[in-house]
Coordinates of N, CA, C and O and ligand atoms in Angstrom, one line a residue:
M1 N 82.5 92.3 106.6 CA 83.4 93.4 106.6 C 84.9 93.0 106.5 O 85.7 93.5 105.7
H2 N 85.2 92.0 107.3 CA 86.6 91.5 107.4 C 87.1 91.0 106.0 O 88.2 91.4 105.6
N3 N 86.2 90.3 105.3 CA 86.6 89.7 104.0 C 86.8 90.8 103.0 O 87.8 90.7 102.2
F4 N 86.0 91.8 103.0 CA 86.1 92.9 102.0 C 87.3 93.9 102.3 O 88.0 94.3 101.4
T5 N 87.5 94.2 103.6 CA 88.6 95.1 103.9 C 89.9 94.5 103.8 O 90.9 95.1 103.7
S6 N 89.9 93.1 103.7 CA 91.2 92.4 103.5 C 91.9 92.8 102.3 O 93.2 92.8 102.2
F7 N 91.2 93.2 101.2 CA 91.8 93.7 100.0 C 92.6 95.0 100.2 O 93.6 95.2 99.6
A8 N 92.0 95.9 101.1 CA 92.7 97.1 101.4 C 94.0 96.8 102.1 O 95.0 97.4 102.0
F9 N 93.9 95.8 103.0 CA 95.1 95.4 103.8 C 96.2 94.9 102.8 O 97.4 95.3 103.0
V10 N 95.8 94.1 101.9 CA 96.8 93.5 100.9 C 97.4 94.7 100.0 O 98.6 94.8 99.8
A11 N 96.5 95.6 99.6 CA 96.9 96.8 98.8 C 97.9 97.6 99.6 O 99.0 98.0 99.1
G12 N 97.6 97.9 100.9 CA 98.5 98.6 101.7 C 99.9 97.9 101.9 O 100.9 98.6 101.8
L13 N 99.8 96.6 102.0 CA 101.0 95.8 102.2 C 101.9 96.0 101.0 O 103.1 96.2 101.1
I14 N 101.3 95.9 99.8 CA 102.0 96.0 98.5 C 102.7 97.4 98.4 O 103.8 97.5 98.1
L15 N 101.9 98.4 98.8 CA 102.4 99.8 98.7 C 103.6 100.0 99.6 O 104.6 100.5 99.2
I16 N 103.5 99.5 100.8 CA 104.6 99.6 101.8 C 105.8 98.9 101.3 O 106.9 99.4 101.3
A17 N 105.6 97.7 100.7 CA 106.7 96.9 100.2 C 107.4 97.6 99.1 O 108.6 97.7 99.1
V18 N 106.6 98.2 98.2 CA 107.2 98.8 97.0 C 107.9 100.1 97.4 O 109.1 100.4 97.0
I19 N 107.2 101.0 98.1 CA 107.7 102.4 98.4 C 109.0 102.3 99.2 O 109.9 103.1 98.9
F20 N 109.0 101.4 100.2 CA 110.2 101.5 101.1 C 111.2 100.4 100.8 O 112.1 100.2 101.6
F21 N 111.0 99.6 99.7 CA 111.9 98.5 99.4 C 113.4 98.9 99.4 O 114.2 98.4 100.1
R22 N 113.7 99.9 98.5 CA 115.1 100.3 98.3 C 115.8 100.7 99.6 O 117.0 100.3 99.8
D23 N 115.1 101.5 100.4 CA 115.7 102.0 101.6 C 115.9 101.0 102.7 O 116.4 101.2 103.8
N24 N 115.3 99.8 102.5 CA 115.4 98.7 103.5 C 116.3 97.6 103.1 O 116.4 96.6 103.8
L25 N 117.1 97.8 102.0 CA 118.1 96.8 101.6 C 119.3 97.0 102.5 O 119.6 98.1 102.9
F26 N 119.9 95.9 102.9 CA 121.1 96.0 103.8 C 122.3 96.5 103.0 O 122.6 96.1 101.9
E27 N 123.1 97.5 103.6 CA 124.2 98.1 103.0 C 125.4 98.0 104.0 O 125.2 97.6 105.1
K28 N 126.6 98.4 103.5 CA 127.8 98.3 104.3 C 127.6 99.2 105.6 O 128.1 98.7 106.7
V29 N 127.0 100.3 105.5 CA 126.8 101.2 106.7 C 126.1 100.5 107.8 O 126.3 100.8 109.0
D30 N 125.2 99.5 107.4 CA 124.5 98.8 108.4 C 125.4 97.8 109.2 O 125.2 97.7 110.4
A31 N 126.4 97.3 108.5 CA 127.3 96.4 109.2 C 128.1 97.2 110.3 O 128.3 96.8 111.4
D32 N 128.5 98.4 109.9 CA 129.2 99.3 110.8 C 128.3 99.7 112.0 O 128.7 99.8 113.1
W33 N 127.0 100.0 111.7 CA 126.0 100.4 112.7 C 125.9 99.2 113.7 O 125.9 99.5 114.9
I34 N 125.8 98.0 113.2 CA 125.7 96.9 114.1 C 127.0 96.7 115.0 O 126.9 96.5 116.2
K35 N 128.1 96.9 114.3 CA 129.4 96.7 115.0 C 129.5 97.7 116.2 O 130.0 97.5 117.2
Q36 N 128.9 98.9 115.9 CA 128.9 100.0 117.0 C 127.8 99.8 117.9 O 127.5 100.7 118.8
G37 N 127.0 98.7 117.8 CA 125.9 98.5 118.7 C 124.8 99.6 118.6 O 124.1 99.9 119.5
G38 N 124.7 100.1 117.4 CA 123.7 101.2 117.1 C 124.0 102.5 117.9 O 123.1 103.3 118.0
G39 N 125.2 102.6 118.4 CA 125.6 103.8 119.2 C 125.1 103.7 120.6 O 125.3 104.7 121.4
F40 N 124.4 102.6 121.0 CA 123.9 102.5 122.4 C 124.9 102.2 123.4 O 124.9 102.6 124.6
I41 N 126.0 101.4 123.0 CA 127.0 101.0 123.9 C 127.8 102.1 124.4 O 128.0 102.3 125.6
K42 N 128.4 102.9 123.5 CA 129.3 104.0 123.9 C 128.6 105.3 123.9 O 129.1 106.4 124.1
S43 N 127.3 105.2 123.7 CA 126.4 106.4 123.7 C 127.0 107.5 122.7 O 127.1 108.7 123.1
R44 N 127.3 107.0 121.5 CA 127.8 107.9 120.5 C 127.0 107.6 119.2 O 126.6 106.5 118.9
H45 N 126.7 108.7 118.4 CA 125.9 108.5 117.2 C 126.5 107.6 116.2 O 127.7 107.7 115.9
A46 N 125.8 106.6 115.8 CA 126.2 105.6 114.8 C 125.5 106.0 113.5 O 124.3 106.0 113.4
P47 N 126.3 106.3 112.4 CA 125.6 106.7 111.1 C 124.8 105.5 110.6 O 125.1 104.3 110.7
A48 N 123.7 105.9 109.9 CA 122.9 105.0 109.2 C 122.3 105.6 108.0 O 122.4 106.9 107.8
G49 N 121.7 104.8 107.1 CA 121.0 105.4 105.9 C 119.7 106.0 106.4 O 119.5 106.4 107.5
R50 N 118.7 105.9 105.5 CA 117.4 106.5 105.9 C 116.8 105.7 107.1 O 116.2 106.2 107.9
F51 N 117.0 104.4 107.0 CA 116.6 103.5 108.1 C 117.8 102.8 108.7 O 118.6 102.3 108.0
N52 N 117.8 102.6 110.1 CA 118.9 101.9 110.7 C 118.5 100.4 110.6 O 117.4 100.0 110.3
P53 N 119.5 99.5 110.9 CA 119.2 98.0 110.8 C 118.0 97.5 111.6 O 117.3 96.6 111.2
G54 N 117.8 98.2 112.8 CA 116.6 97.8 113.6 C 115.4 98.1 112.9 O 114.4 97.3 112.9
E55 N 115.3 99.2 112.3 CA 114.1 99.6 111.5 C 113.9 98.7 110.3 O 112.8 98.4 109.9
K56 N 115.0 98.4 109.7 CA 115.0 97.5 108.5 C 114.5 96.1 108.9 O 113.7 95.5 108.2
L57 N 114.9 95.7 110.1 CA 114.4 94.4 110.6 C 112.9 94.4 110.8 O 112.2 93.5 110.4
V58 N 112.4 95.5 111.3 CA 110.9 95.7 111.5 C 110.2 95.6 110.2 O 109.2 95.0 110.1
Y59 N 110.8 96.3 109.2 CA 110.2 96.3 107.8 C 110.1 94.9 107.3 O 109.0 94.4 106.9
W60 N 111.2 94.1 107.4 CA 111.1 92.7 106.8 C 110.3 91.8 107.6 O 109.6 91.0 107.0
L61 N 110.3 91.9 108.9 CA 109.4 91.1 109.7 C 107.9 91.4 109.5 O 107.1 90.5 109.4
S62 N 107.6 92.7 109.3 CA 106.2 93.1 109.1 C 105.8 92.6 107.7 O 104.6 92.1 107.6
L63 N 106.7 92.6 106.7 CA 106.3 92.1 105.4 C 106.1 90.6 105.5 O 105.1 90.1 104.9
A64 N 107.0 89.9 106.2 CA 106.8 88.4 106.3 C 105.5 88.1 107.0 O 104.7 87.2 106.5
A65 N 105.2 88.8 108.0 CA 103.9 88.5 108.8 C 102.7 88.9 107.9 O 101.8 88.1 107.8
G66 N 102.8 90.0 107.2 CA 101.7 90.4 106.3 C 101.4 89.5 105.2 O 100.3 89.1 104.9
V67 N 102.5 89.0 104.6 CA 102.4 88.0 103.5 C 101.8 86.7 104.0 O 100.9 86.1 103.4
T68 N 102.2 86.2 105.2 CA 101.7 85.0 105.8 C 100.2 85.1 106.1 O 99.4 84.3 105.7
I69 N 99.8 86.3 106.7 CA 98.4 86.5 107.0 C 97.6 86.6 105.7 O 96.5 86.0 105.7
S70 N 98.1 87.3 104.7 CA 97.4 87.4 103.5 C 97.2 86.0 102.8 O 96.1 85.7 102.3
A71 N 98.3 85.3 102.7 CA 98.3 84.0 102.1 C 97.2 83.1 102.8 O 96.4 82.4 102.1
S72 N 97.3 83.0 104.1 CA 96.3 82.2 104.8 C 94.9 82.7 104.6 O 93.9 81.9 104.5
G73 N 94.8 84.0 104.6 CA 93.5 84.7 104.4 C 92.9 84.3 103.0 O 91.7 83.9 102.9
F74 N 93.7 84.4 102.0 CA 93.2 84.0 100.6 C 92.8 82.6 100.6 O 91.9 82.2 99.9
L75 N 93.6 81.7 101.3 CA 93.2 80.3 101.3 C 91.8 80.1 101.9 O 91.0 79.2 101.5
L76 N 91.5 80.9 102.9 CA 90.2 80.8 103.5 C 89.1 81.4 102.6 O 88.0 80.9 102.5
L77 N 89.5 82.5 102.0 CA 88.6 83.3 101.1 C 88.1 82.5 99.9 O 87.0 82.4 99.5
F78 N 89.1 81.8 99.3 CA 88.9 81.1 98.0 C 89.1 79.6 98.3 O 90.0 79.0 97.7
R79 N 88.4 79.1 99.3 CA 88.7 77.7 99.7 C 88.2 76.7 98.7 O 87.4 77.1 97.8
F80 N 88.8 75.5 98.7 CA 88.4 74.5 97.7 C 86.9 74.3 97.8 O 86.3 74.1 98.9
S81 N 86.2 74.2 96.7 CA 84.8 73.9 96.7 C 84.6 72.4 96.5 O 83.5 71.9 96.7
E82 N 85.7 71.7 96.2 CA 85.6 70.3 96.0 C 86.4 69.6 97.1 O 87.3 70.2 97.6
P83 N 85.9 68.4 97.6 CA 86.7 67.8 98.6 C 88.1 67.5 98.0 O 88.3 67.2 96.8
I84 N 89.2 67.6 98.9 CA 90.5 67.4 98.4 C 90.7 66.1 97.7 O 91.5 66.0 96.8
S85 N 90.0 65.0 98.1 CA 90.2 63.7 97.5 C 89.8 63.7 96.1 O 90.2 62.8 95.3
R86 N 88.9 64.6 95.6 CA 88.5 64.7 94.2 C 89.5 65.5 93.4 O 89.4 65.4 92.1
I87 N 90.3 66.3 94.0 CA 91.3 67.1 93.3 C 92.7 66.4 93.2 O 93.3 66.3 92.1
C88 N 93.1 65.7 94.3 CA 94.4 65.1 94.3 C 94.2 63.6 94.1 O 93.6 62.9 95.0
S89 N 94.7 63.1 93.0 CA 94.5 61.7 92.7 C 95.1 60.8 93.8 O 94.6 59.7 94.1
W90 N 96.3 61.2 94.4 CA 97.0 60.3 95.3 C 96.2 60.2 96.7 O 96.6 59.5 97.5
R91 N 95.1 61.0 96.8 CA 94.4 61.0 98.1 C 93.0 60.2 97.9 O 92.2 60.2 98.7
R92 N 92.9 59.5 96.7 CA 91.6 58.9 96.4 C 91.3 57.7 97.2 O 90.1 57.4 97.4
S93 N 92.3 56.9 97.5 CA 92.0 55.6 98.1 C 91.3 55.7 99.4 O 91.3 56.6 100.1
Ligands
HEM101 C1 96.2 91.6 110.6 C2 95.3 91.1 109.8 C3 94.3 90.1 110.1 C4 93.8 89.6 111.2 C5 94.2 90.0 112.7 C6 92.8 88.6 110.9 C7 92.1 87.9 111.9 C8 91.1 86.9 111.6 C9 90.4 86.2 112.6 C10 90.5 86.3 114.1 C11 89.5 85.4 111.9 C12 88.6 84.4 112.5 C13 89.2 83.0 112.6 C14 88.3 81.9 113.0 O1 87.1 82.1 113.1 O2 88.8 80.8 113.3 C15 89.7 85.6 110.5 C16 89.1 84.9 109.5 C17 89.2 85.1 108.2 N1 90.2 86.0 107.6 FE1 91.4 87.2 108.6 N2 92.7 88.4 109.6 C18 93.6 89.3 109.0 C19 93.8 89.5 107.7 C20 93.2 88.8 106.7 C21 93.4 89.0 105.2 C22 94.5 89.9 104.7 C23 92.6 88.2 104.6 C24 92.4 87.9 103.1 C25 93.3 88.1 102.2 C26 91.8 87.5 105.6 C27 90.8 86.6 105.3 C28 90.0 85.9 106.3 C29 89.0 85.0 105.9 C30 88.5 84.6 104.5 C31 88.5 84.5 107.1 C32 87.4 83.4 107.3 C33 86.1 84.2 107.4 C34 84.9 83.2 107.5 O3 85.0 82.3 108.3 O4 84.0 83.4 106.7 N3 92.1 87.9 106.8 N4 90.7 86.5 110.3

């Protein structure tokens, strides 16, 4: 089950990456948002785009974690069928 559903995981990851990519790029308004402490310090609304920098950070960290999980998963899924010493000449000795 895990191995087959992993493809849906990767497809979802790609969809999330593509759909929300533009709105998660850092802009000047984000620098102002950070300078104002997100409005938490003075308890005053700090303007942001569709996503504030905290949300953008969550997007990028989630993507990084998803790509890492997927890459390690694919390495397990399509593992070498030959011993590494037969593929890499420098490991033959
Ligand atoms: C949040 C997502 C995921 C979690 C929490 C997760 C978790 C796990 C865990 C706990 C194991 C067992 C490890 C062990 O026995 O030492 C495992 C094995 C495995 N995972 Fe994932 N995994 C995730 C996503 C993926 C994805 C995206 C892929 C493929 C692209 C993948 C492919 C595999 C494979 C091939 C194995 C080895 C299965 C086997 O031993 O036959 N996983 N995973």
